[in-house]
mmCIF file of C-alpha atoms in Angstrom:
data_model
loop_
_atom_site.group_PDB
_atom_site.id
_atom_site.type_symbol
_atom_site.label_atom_id
_atom_site.label_comp_id
_atom_site.label_asym_id
_atom_site.label_seq_id
_atom_site.Cartn_x
_atom_site.Cartn_y
_atom_site.Cartn_z
ATOM 1 C CA MET A 1 -9.916 60.254 19.018
ATOM 2 C CA VAL A 2 -13.601 58.744 19.581
ATOM 3 C CA GLU A 3 -14.612 57.398 22.984
ATOM 4 C CA GLY A 4 -18.319 56.743 23.005
ATOM 5 C CA LYS A 5 -20.111 60.108 22.373
ATOM 6 C CA GLU A 6 -16.792 61.997 23.113
ATOM 7 C CA VAL A 7 -14.975 63.080 20.036
ATOM 8 C CA TRP A 8 -11.669 64.978 19.801
ATOM 9 C CA VAL A 9 -10.839 66.824 16.653
ATOM 10 C CA SER A 10 -7.530 68.459 15.278
ATOM 11 C CA LEU A 11 -9.226 71.819 15.397
ATOM 12 C CA GLY A 12 -8.460 74.326 18.344
ATOM 13 C CA ALA A 13 -8.212 77.864 19.390
ATOM 14 C CA ASN A 14 -5.196 78.329 16.874
ATOM 15 C CA ASN A 15 -7.869 77.456 14.189
ATOM 16 C CA GLY A 16 -10.395 80.052 15.572
ATOM 17 C CA CYS A 17 -12.542 77.641 17.542
ATOM 18 C CA ALA A 18 -14.198 78.578 20.797
ATOM 19 C CA LYS A 19 -16.263 76.558 23.306
ATOM 20 C CA GLY A 20 -19.846 76.267 21.884
ATOM 21 C CA ASP A 21 -18.945 76.147 18.357
ATOM 22 C CA LYS A 22 -20.386 73.537 16.027
ATOM 23 C CA VAL A 23 -18.251 71.167 13.952
ATOM 24 C CA LYS A 24 -19.263 68.836 11.215
ATOM 25 C CA ILE A 25 -18.009 65.298 10.938
ATOM 26 C CA TYR A 26 -17.487 63.546 7.539
ATOM 27 C CA LYS A 27 -17.258 60.102 6.718
ATOM 28 C CA PRO A 28 -15.113 59.711 3.476
ATOM 29 C CA VAL A 29 -16.457 57.774 0.621
ATOM 30 C CA GLU A 30 -14.262 56.292 -1.982
ATOM 31 C CA LYS A 31 -15.596 56.195 -5.666
ATOM 32 C CA LYS A 32 -14.115 53.260 -7.609
ATOM 33 C CA ASN A 33 -14.036 52.517 -11.293
ATOM 34 C CA LYS A 34 -14.754 49.126 -12.973
ATOM 35 C CA LYS A 35 -11.267 47.838 -11.948
ATOM 36 C CA GLY A 36 -11.898 48.764 -8.267
ATOM 37 C CA GLU A 37 -9.402 51.648 -8.186
ATOM 38 C CA VAL A 38 -10.171 54.498 -6.253
ATOM 39 C CA ILE A 39 -10.560 57.472 -8.476
ATOM 40 C CA ALA A 40 -12.074 60.002 -6.022
ATOM 41 C CA THR A 41 -13.142 60.544 -2.532
ATOM 42 C CA THR A 42 -16.133 62.465 -1.588
ATOM 43 C CA TYR A 43 -17.289 63.195 1.986
ATOM 44 C CA GLU A 44 -20.801 62.650 3.482
ATOM 45 C CA PRO A 45 -21.746 64.587 6.326
ATOM 46 C CA VAL A 46 -22.846 62.160 9.365
ATOM 47 C CA ALA A 47 -22.882 64.039 12.500
ATOM 48 C CA ASP A 48 -22.440 67.578 14.289
ATOM 49 C CA ILE A 49 -20.879 67.985 17.406
ATOM 50 C CA THR A 50 -20.700 70.908 19.902
ATOM 51 C CA LEU A 51 -17.304 71.792 21.178
ATOM 52 C CA LEU A 52 -17.163 71.621 25.023
ATOM 53 C CA LYS A 53 -13.387 71.954 25.547
ATOM 54 C CA VAL A 54 -10.950 73.853 23.343
ATOM 55 C CA GLN A 55 -7.190 73.732 23.590
ATOM 56 C CA LYS A 56 -4.613 75.560 21.130
ATOM 57 C CA ASP A 57 -4.498 72.569 18.693
ATOM 58 C CA LYS A 58 -7.453 70.292 19.671
ATOM 59 C CA SER A 59 -10.900 70.388 20.748
ATOM 60 C CA MET A 60 -13.370 67.820 22.346
ATOM 61 C CA GLY A 61 -17.039 67.884 21.691
ATOM 62 C CA GLU A 62 -20.013 65.453 22.107
ATOM 63 C CA TYR A 63 -22.463 64.304 19.615
ATOM 64 C CA THR A 64 -25.965 62.896 19.910
ATOM 65 C CA GLY A 65 -26.186 60.968 16.524
ATOM 66 C CA THR A 66 -26.491 57.323 15.872
ATOM 67 C CA VAL A 67 -23.577 56.782 13.379
ATOM 68 C CA GLN A 68 -20.432 55.202 14.854
ATOM 69 C CA ILE A 69 -17.925 57.886 14.196
ATOM 70 C CA SER A 70 -14.440 56.526 13.157
ATOM 71 C CA GLU A 71 -11.118 58.194 13.934
ATOM 72 C CA ASP A 72 -10.102 58.418 10.262
ATOM 73 C CA TRP A 73 -12.915 60.716 9.184
ATOM 74 C CA ALA A 74 -12.563 64.533 8.619
ATOM 75 C CA ALA A 75 -13.919 67.422 10.581
ATOM 76 C CA THR A 76 -14.643 71.108 9.667
ATOM 77 C CA ASP A 77 -16.343 73.998 11.062
ATOM 78 C CA ALA A 78 -20.055 73.569 10.639
ATOM 79 C CA ALA A 79 -20.096 76.779 8.312
ATOM 80 C CA VAL A 80 -17.784 75.128 5.931
ATOM 81 C CA ASP A 81 -18.722 72.914 3.114
ATOM 82 C CA ILE A 82 -15.905 70.451 2.755
ATOM 83 C CA GLU A 83 -16.550 69.566 -0.890
ATOM 84 C CA LYS A 84 -15.639 73.262 -1.784
ATOM 85 C CA LEU A 85 -12.228 73.384 0.022
ATOM 86 C CA ASP A 86 -9.296 73.172 -2.117
#
């Protein structure tokens, strides 16, 4: 959920997150063939947030970037490269 600069992500204490941790926000980028069919999705890092509130299954952080974050974007721990996840 996104409200202004406040972002809720589905990562929480159950995922090892704690107050003050950094989380990267990624925008999905669809790669299409000449027919316009999506053949792959890559992820472009667009913002970092610092977690301010951490619950068991979700956390809230704020970001200072200029990009308008969308609710369907991905989030990972800042130390994780999303492109290398299986």
